[in-house]
XYZ file of N, CA and C in Angstrom:
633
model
N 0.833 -1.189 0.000
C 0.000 0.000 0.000
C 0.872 1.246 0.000
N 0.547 2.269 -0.923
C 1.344 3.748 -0.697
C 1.337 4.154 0.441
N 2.501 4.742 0.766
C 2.584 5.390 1.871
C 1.726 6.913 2.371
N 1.414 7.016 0.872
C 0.449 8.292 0.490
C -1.303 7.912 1.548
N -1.565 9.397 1.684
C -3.038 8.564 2.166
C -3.848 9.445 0.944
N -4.256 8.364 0.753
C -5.337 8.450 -0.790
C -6.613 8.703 -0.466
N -7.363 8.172 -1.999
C -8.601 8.631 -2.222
C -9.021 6.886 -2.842
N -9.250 6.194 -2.484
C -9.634 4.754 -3.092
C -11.090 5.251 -4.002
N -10.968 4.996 -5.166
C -12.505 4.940 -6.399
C -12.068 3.622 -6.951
N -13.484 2.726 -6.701
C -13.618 1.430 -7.343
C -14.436 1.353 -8.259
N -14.783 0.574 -8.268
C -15.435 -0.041 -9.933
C -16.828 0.840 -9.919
N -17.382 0.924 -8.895
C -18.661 1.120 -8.667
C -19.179 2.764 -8.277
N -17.899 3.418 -8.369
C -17.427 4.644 -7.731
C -18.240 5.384 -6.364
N -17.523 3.924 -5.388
C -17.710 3.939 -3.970
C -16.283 4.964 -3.459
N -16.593 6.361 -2.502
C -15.436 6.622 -2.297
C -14.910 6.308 -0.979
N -13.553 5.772 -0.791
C -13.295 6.488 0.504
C -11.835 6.603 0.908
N -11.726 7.093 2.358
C -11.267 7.540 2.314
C -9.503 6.308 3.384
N -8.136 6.717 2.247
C -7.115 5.660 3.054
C -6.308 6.432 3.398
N -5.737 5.947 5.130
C -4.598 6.696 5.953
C -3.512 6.090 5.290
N -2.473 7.001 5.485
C -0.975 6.719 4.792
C 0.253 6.290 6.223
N -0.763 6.329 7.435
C 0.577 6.332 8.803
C 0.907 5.152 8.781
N 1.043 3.938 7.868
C 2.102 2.932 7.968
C 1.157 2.307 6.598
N 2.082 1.085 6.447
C 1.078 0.173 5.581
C 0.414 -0.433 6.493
N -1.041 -0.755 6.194
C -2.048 -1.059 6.909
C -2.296 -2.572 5.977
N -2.193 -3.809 6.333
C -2.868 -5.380 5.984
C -3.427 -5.587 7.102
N -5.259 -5.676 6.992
C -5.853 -6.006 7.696
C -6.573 -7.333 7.339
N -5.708 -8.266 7.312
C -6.352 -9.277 6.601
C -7.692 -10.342 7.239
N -7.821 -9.669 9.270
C -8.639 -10.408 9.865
C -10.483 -9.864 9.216
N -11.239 -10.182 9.941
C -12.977 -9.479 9.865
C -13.401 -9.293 10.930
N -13.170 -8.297 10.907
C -13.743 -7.538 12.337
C -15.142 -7.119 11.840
N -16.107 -6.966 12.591
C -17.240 -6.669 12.680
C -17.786 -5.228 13.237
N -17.927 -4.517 12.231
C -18.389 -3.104 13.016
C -19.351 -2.884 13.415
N -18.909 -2.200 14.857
C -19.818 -1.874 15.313
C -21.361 -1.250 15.060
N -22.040 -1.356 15.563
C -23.760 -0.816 14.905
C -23.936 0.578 15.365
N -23.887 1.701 14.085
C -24.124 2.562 14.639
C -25.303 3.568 15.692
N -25.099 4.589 15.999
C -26.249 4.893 16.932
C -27.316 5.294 16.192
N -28.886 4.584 16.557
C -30.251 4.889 15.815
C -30.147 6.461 15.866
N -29.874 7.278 16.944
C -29.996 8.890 17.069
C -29.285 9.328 17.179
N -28.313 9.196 16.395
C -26.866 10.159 16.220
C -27.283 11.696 16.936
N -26.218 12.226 17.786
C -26.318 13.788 18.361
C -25.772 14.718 17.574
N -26.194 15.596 17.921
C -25.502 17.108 17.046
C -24.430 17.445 17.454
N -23.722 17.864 16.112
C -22.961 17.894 16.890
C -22.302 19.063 17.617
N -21.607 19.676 18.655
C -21.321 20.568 19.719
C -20.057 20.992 19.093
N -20.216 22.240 19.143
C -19.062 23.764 18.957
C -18.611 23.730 20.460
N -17.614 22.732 20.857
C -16.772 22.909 22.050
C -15.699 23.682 22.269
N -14.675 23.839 20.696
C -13.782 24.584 20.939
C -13.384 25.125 19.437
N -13.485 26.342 18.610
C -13.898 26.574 17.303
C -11.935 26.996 17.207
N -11.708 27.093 15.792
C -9.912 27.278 15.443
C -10.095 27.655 13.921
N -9.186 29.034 14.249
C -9.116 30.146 13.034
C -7.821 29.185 12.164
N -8.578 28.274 11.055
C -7.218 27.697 10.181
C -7.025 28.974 8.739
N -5.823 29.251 8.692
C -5.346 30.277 7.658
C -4.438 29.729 7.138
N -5.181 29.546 5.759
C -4.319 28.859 4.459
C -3.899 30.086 3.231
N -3.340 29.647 2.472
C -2.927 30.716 1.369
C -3.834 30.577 0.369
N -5.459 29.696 0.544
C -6.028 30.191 -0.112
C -7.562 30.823 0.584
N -7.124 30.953 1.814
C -7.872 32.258 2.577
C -8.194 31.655 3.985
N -8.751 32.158 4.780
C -9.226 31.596 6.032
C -10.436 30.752 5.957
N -10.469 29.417 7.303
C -11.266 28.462 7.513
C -11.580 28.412 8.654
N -12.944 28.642 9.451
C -12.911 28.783 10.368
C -13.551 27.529 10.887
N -13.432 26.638 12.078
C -13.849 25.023 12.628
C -14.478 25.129 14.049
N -15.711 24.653 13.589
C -16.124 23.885 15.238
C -15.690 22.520 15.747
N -15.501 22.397 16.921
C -14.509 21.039 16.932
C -15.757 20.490 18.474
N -16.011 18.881 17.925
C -16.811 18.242 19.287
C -15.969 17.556 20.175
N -16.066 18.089 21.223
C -15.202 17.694 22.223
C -16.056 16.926 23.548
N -17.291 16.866 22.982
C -18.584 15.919 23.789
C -19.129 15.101 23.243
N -19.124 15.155 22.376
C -20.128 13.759 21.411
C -18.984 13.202 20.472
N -17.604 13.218 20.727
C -16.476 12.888 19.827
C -15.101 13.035 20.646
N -15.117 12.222 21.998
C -14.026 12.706 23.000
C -12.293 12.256 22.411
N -12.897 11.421 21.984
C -11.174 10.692 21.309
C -10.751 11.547 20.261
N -11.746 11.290 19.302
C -11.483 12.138 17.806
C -11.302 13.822 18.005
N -12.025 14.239 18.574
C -11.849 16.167 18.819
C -10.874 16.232 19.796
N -10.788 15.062 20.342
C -9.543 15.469 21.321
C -7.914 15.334 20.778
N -7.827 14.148 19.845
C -6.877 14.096 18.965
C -6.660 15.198 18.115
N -7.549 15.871 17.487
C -7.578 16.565 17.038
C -6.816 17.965 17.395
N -7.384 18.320 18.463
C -7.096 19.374 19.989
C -5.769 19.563 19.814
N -5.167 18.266 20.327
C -4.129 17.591 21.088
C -2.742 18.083 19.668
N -3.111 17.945 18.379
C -2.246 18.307 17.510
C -2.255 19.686 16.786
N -3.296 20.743 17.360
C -3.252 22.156 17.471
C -2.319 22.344 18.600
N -2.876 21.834 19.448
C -1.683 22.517 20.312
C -0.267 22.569 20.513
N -0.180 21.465 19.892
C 1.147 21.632 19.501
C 1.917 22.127 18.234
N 0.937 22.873 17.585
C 1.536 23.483 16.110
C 1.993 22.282 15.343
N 1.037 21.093 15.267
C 1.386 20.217 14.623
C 1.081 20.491 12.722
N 0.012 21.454 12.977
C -0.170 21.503 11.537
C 0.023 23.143 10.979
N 0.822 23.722 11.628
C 1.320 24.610 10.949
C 2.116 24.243 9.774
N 2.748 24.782 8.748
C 2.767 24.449 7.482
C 2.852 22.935 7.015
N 1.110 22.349 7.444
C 1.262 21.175 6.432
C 0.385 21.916 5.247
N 0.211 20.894 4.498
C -0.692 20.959 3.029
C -2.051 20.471 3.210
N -2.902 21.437 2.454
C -4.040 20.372 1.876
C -3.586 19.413 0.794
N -3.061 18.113 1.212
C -2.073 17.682 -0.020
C -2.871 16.607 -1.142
N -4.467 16.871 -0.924
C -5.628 15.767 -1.910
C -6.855 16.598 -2.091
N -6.867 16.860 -2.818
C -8.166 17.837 -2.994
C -9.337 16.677 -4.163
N -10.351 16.841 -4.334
C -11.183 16.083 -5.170
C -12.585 16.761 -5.640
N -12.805 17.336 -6.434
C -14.008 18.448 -7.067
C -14.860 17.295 -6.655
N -16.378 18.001 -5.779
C -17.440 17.413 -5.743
C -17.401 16.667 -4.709
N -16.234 16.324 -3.847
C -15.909 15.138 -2.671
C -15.731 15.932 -1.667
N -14.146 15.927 -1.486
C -13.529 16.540 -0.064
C -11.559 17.394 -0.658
N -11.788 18.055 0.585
C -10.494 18.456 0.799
C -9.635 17.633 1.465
N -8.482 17.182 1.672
C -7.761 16.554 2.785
C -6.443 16.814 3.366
N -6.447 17.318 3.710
C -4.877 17.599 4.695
C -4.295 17.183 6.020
N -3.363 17.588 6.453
C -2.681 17.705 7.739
C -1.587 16.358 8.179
N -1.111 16.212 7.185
C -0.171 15.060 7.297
C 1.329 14.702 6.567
N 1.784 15.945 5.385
C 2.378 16.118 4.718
C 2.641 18.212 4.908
N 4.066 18.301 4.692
C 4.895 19.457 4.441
C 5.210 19.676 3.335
N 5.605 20.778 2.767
C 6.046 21.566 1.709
C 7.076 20.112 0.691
N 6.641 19.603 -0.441
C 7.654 18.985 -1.322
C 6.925 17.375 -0.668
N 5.966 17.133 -0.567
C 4.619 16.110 0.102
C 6.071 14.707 0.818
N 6.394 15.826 2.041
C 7.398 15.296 3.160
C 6.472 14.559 4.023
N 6.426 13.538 4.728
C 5.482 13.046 5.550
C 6.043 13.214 7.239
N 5.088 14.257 7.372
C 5.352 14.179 8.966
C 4.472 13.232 10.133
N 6.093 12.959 11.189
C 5.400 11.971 12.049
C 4.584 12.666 13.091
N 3.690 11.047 13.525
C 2.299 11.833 14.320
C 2.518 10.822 15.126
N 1.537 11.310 16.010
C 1.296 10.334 17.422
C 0.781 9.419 16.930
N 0.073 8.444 18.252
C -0.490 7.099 18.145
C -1.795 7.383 17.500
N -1.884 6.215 16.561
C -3.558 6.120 16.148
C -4.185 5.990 17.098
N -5.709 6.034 16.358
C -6.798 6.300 17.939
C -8.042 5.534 17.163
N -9.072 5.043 18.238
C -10.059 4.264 17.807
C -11.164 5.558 17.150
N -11.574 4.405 16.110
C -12.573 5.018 15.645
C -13.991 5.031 15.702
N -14.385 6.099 16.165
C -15.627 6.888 16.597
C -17.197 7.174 15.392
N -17.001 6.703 14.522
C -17.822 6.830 13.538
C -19.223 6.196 13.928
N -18.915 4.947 15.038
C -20.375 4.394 14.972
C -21.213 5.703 15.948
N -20.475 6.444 16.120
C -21.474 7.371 17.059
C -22.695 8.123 15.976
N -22.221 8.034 15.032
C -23.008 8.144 14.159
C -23.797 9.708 13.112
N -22.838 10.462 13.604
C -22.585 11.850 12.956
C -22.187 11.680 11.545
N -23.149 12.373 10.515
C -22.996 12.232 9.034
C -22.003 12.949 8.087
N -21.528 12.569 7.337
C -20.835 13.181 6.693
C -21.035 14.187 5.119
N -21.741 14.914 6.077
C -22.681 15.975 5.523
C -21.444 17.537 4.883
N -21.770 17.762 4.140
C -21.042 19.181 3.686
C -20.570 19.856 4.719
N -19.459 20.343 4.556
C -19.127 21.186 5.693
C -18.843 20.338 7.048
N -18.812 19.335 7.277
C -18.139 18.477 8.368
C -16.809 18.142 8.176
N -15.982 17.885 8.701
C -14.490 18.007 9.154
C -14.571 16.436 9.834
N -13.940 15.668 9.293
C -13.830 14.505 9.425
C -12.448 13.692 9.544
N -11.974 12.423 10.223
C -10.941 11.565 10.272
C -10.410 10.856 9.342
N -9.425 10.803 7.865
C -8.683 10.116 7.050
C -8.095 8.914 7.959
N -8.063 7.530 7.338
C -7.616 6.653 8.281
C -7.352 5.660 7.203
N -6.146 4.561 8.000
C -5.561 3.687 6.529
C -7.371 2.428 6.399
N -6.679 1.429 5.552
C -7.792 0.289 5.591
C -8.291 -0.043 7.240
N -7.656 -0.429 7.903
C -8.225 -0.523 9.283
C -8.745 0.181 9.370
N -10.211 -0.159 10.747
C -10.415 0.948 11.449
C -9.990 1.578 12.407
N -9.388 1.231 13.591
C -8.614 2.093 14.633
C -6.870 2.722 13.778
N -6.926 3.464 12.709
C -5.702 3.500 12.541
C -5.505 5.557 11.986
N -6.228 6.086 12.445
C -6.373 7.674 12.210
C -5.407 8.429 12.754
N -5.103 9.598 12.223
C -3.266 9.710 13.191
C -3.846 11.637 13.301
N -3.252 11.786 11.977
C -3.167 13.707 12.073
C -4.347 14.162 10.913
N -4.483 13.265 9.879
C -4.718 13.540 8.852
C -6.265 14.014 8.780
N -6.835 14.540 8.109
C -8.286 15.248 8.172
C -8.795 15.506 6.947
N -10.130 15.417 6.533
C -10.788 15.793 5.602
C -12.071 16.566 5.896
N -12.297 17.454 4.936
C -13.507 18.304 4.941
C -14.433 17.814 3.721
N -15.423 17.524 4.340
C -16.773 17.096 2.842
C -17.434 18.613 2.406
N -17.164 18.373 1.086
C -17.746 19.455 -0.039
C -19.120 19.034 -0.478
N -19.110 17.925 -0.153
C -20.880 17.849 -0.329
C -21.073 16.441 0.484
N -22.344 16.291 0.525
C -22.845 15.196 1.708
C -22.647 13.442 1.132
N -21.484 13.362 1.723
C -21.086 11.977 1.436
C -21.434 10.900 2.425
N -22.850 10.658 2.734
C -23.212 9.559 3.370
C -22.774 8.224 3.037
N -21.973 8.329 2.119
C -21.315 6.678 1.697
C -20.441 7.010 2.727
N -19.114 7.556 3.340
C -18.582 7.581 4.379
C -18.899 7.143 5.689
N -20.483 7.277 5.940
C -20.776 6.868 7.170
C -20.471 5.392 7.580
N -20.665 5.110 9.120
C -20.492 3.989 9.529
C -21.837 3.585 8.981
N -21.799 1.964 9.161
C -23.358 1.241 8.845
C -22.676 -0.169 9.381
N -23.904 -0.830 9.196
C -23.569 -2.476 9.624
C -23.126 -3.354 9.321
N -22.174 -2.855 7.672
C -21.202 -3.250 7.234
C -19.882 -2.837 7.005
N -19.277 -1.521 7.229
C -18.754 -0.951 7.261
C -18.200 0.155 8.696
N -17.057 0.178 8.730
C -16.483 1.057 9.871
C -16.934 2.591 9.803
N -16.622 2.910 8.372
C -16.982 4.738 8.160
C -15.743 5.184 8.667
N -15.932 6.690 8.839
C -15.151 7.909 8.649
C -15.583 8.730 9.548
N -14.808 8.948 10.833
C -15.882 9.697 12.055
C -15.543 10.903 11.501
N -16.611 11.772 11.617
C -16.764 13.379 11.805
C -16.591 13.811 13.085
N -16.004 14.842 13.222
C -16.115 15.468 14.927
C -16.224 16.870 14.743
N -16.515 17.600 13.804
C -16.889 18.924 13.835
C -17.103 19.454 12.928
N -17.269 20.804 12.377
C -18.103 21.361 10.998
C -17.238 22.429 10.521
N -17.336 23.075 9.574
C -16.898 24.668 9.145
C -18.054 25.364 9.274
N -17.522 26.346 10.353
C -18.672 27.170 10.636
C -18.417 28.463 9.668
N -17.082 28.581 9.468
C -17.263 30.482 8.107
C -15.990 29.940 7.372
N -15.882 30.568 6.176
C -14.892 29.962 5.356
C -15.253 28.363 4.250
N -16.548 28.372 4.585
C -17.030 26.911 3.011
C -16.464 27.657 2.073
N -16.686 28.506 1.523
C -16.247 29.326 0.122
C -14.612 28.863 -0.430
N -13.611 29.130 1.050
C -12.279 28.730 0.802
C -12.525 27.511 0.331
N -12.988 26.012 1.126
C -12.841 24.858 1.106
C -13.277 24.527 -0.139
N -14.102 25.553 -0.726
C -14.904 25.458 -1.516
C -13.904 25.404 -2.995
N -13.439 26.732 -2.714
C -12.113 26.813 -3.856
C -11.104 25.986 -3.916
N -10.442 25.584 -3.019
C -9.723 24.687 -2.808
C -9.844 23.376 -3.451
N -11.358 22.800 -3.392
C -11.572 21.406 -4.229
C -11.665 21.421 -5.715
N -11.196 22.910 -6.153
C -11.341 22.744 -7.811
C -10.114 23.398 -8.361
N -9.021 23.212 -7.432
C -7.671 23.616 -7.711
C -7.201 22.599 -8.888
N -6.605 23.146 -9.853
C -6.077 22.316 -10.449
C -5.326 21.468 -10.243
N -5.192 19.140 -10.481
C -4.321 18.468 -9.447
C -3.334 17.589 -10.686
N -2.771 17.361 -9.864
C -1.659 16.103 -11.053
C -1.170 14.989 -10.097
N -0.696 13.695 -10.534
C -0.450 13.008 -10.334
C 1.382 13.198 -9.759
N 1.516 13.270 -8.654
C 3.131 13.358 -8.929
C 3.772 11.368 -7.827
N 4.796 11.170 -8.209
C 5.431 10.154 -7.749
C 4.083 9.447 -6.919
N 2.867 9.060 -7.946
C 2.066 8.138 -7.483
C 1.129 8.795 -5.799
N 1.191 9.844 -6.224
C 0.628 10.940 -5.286
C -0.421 11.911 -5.955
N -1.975 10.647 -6.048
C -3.088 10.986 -6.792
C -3.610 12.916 -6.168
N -4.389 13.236 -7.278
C -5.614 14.579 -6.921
C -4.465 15.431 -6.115
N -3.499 15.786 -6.422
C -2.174 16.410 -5.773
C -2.062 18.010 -6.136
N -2.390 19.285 -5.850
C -2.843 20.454 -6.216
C -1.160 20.481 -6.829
N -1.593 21.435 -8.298
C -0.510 21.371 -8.965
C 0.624 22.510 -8.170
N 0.120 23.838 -7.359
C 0.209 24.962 -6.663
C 0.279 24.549 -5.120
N 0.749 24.010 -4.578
C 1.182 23.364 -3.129
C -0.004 24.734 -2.416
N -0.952 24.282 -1.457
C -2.160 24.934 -0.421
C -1.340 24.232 0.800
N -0.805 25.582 1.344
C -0.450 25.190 2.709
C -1.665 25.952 4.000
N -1.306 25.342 5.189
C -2.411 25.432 6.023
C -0.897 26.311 6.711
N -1.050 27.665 6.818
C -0.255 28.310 7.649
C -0.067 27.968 8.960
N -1.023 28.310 9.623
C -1.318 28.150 10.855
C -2.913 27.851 11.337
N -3.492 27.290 12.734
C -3.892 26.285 13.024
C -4.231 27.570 14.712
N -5.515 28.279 14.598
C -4.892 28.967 16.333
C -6.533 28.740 16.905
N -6.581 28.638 18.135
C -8.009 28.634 19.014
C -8.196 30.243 18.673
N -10.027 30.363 18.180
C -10.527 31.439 18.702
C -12.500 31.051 19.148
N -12.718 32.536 19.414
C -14.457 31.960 19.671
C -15.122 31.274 18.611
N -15.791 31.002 18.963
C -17.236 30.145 18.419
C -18.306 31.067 18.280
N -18.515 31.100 17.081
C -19.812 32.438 17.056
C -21.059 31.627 17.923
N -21.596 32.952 18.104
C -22.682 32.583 18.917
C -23.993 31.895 17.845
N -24.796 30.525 18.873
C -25.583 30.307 18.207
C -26.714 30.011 17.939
């Protein structure tokens, strides 16, 4: 498997979404979990001004209905983990994806993977901010995607693990927006690759509009 974390399209053009933090052979069958009949809303616990060079993104992050995932999340703001990475996969009509690759698609190391939270059952609706993860499911590190339009094939179900969401874009869709129709190329087997490198400057806590 590439070390890249991709965009898997099969025959049937099912998308989703693969982590690049090691090669992942999951050759056992694990059984996923059943997601929740009443998925919760989800909660603006702690919102973060992201400023890219192709404009500002502003994030609500759940830090109650998504304690692992928003907290992982948290946990690699605070440490300026994603100051100059890339949006380094963009896909017209899908998602944006970043936070796992530097300038010249360098792969930076991340902490431990973390279990995945998807059966909680939050959709992967436009404008949600979601977990990139390899073939396994517990295997999500730094990496992140934003849905440009409502990709309920991502969700968990009773056959499938899914793609947890843990928070939304509350101002700035327009950027994310531009961003997914950047022009991409293929470089050293490094699919939907913006030909113009989109770096994520910086990564800082501010308020949460009121709501």
């Amino acid at each position: 498997m590439n070390k890249f974390t991709g965009l898997l399209l099969t025959a049937s053009l099912s998308l989703g979404l693969l982590g690049c933090d090691g090669s992942v052979d999951d050759n056992s069958t694990p059984v996923p979990p059943t997601p929740s009949p009443t998925p919760p809303t989800l909660s603006a616990d702690v919102c973060y001004l992201m400023n890219t060079t192709k404009g500002n993104i502003t994030l609500a992050i759940d830090l109650t209905n998504m304690p692992i995932t928003g907290k992982n999340f948290k946990q690699y703001v605070d440490k300026s983990f994603y100051n100059g990475t890339l949006f380094h996969r963009t896909v017209n009509n899908f998602m944006i994806q970043g936070g796992g690759f530097t300038t010249g698609l360098k792969s930076k190391p991340t902490s431990a993977a973390i279990k995945n939270e998807a059966a909680i059952g939050i959709s992967n609706k436009r404008g949600t901010i979601a977990m990139a993860r390899g073939q396994a499911s517990d295997t999500a590190t730094s990496q992140f995607y934003i849905n440009v339009l409502d990709n309920s094939q991502l969700d968990a179900s009773a056959d499938k693990f899914g793609y947890a969401v843990f928070g939304k874009v509350v101002d700035g869709m327009d950027v994310a927006d531009q961003i997914s129709i950047v022009k991409t190329t293929t470089i050293d087997g490094f699919r939907d690759t913006p030909v113009q490198e989109i770096l994520i400057n910086s990564v800082t806590e501010t308020s949460c509009p009121a709501a």
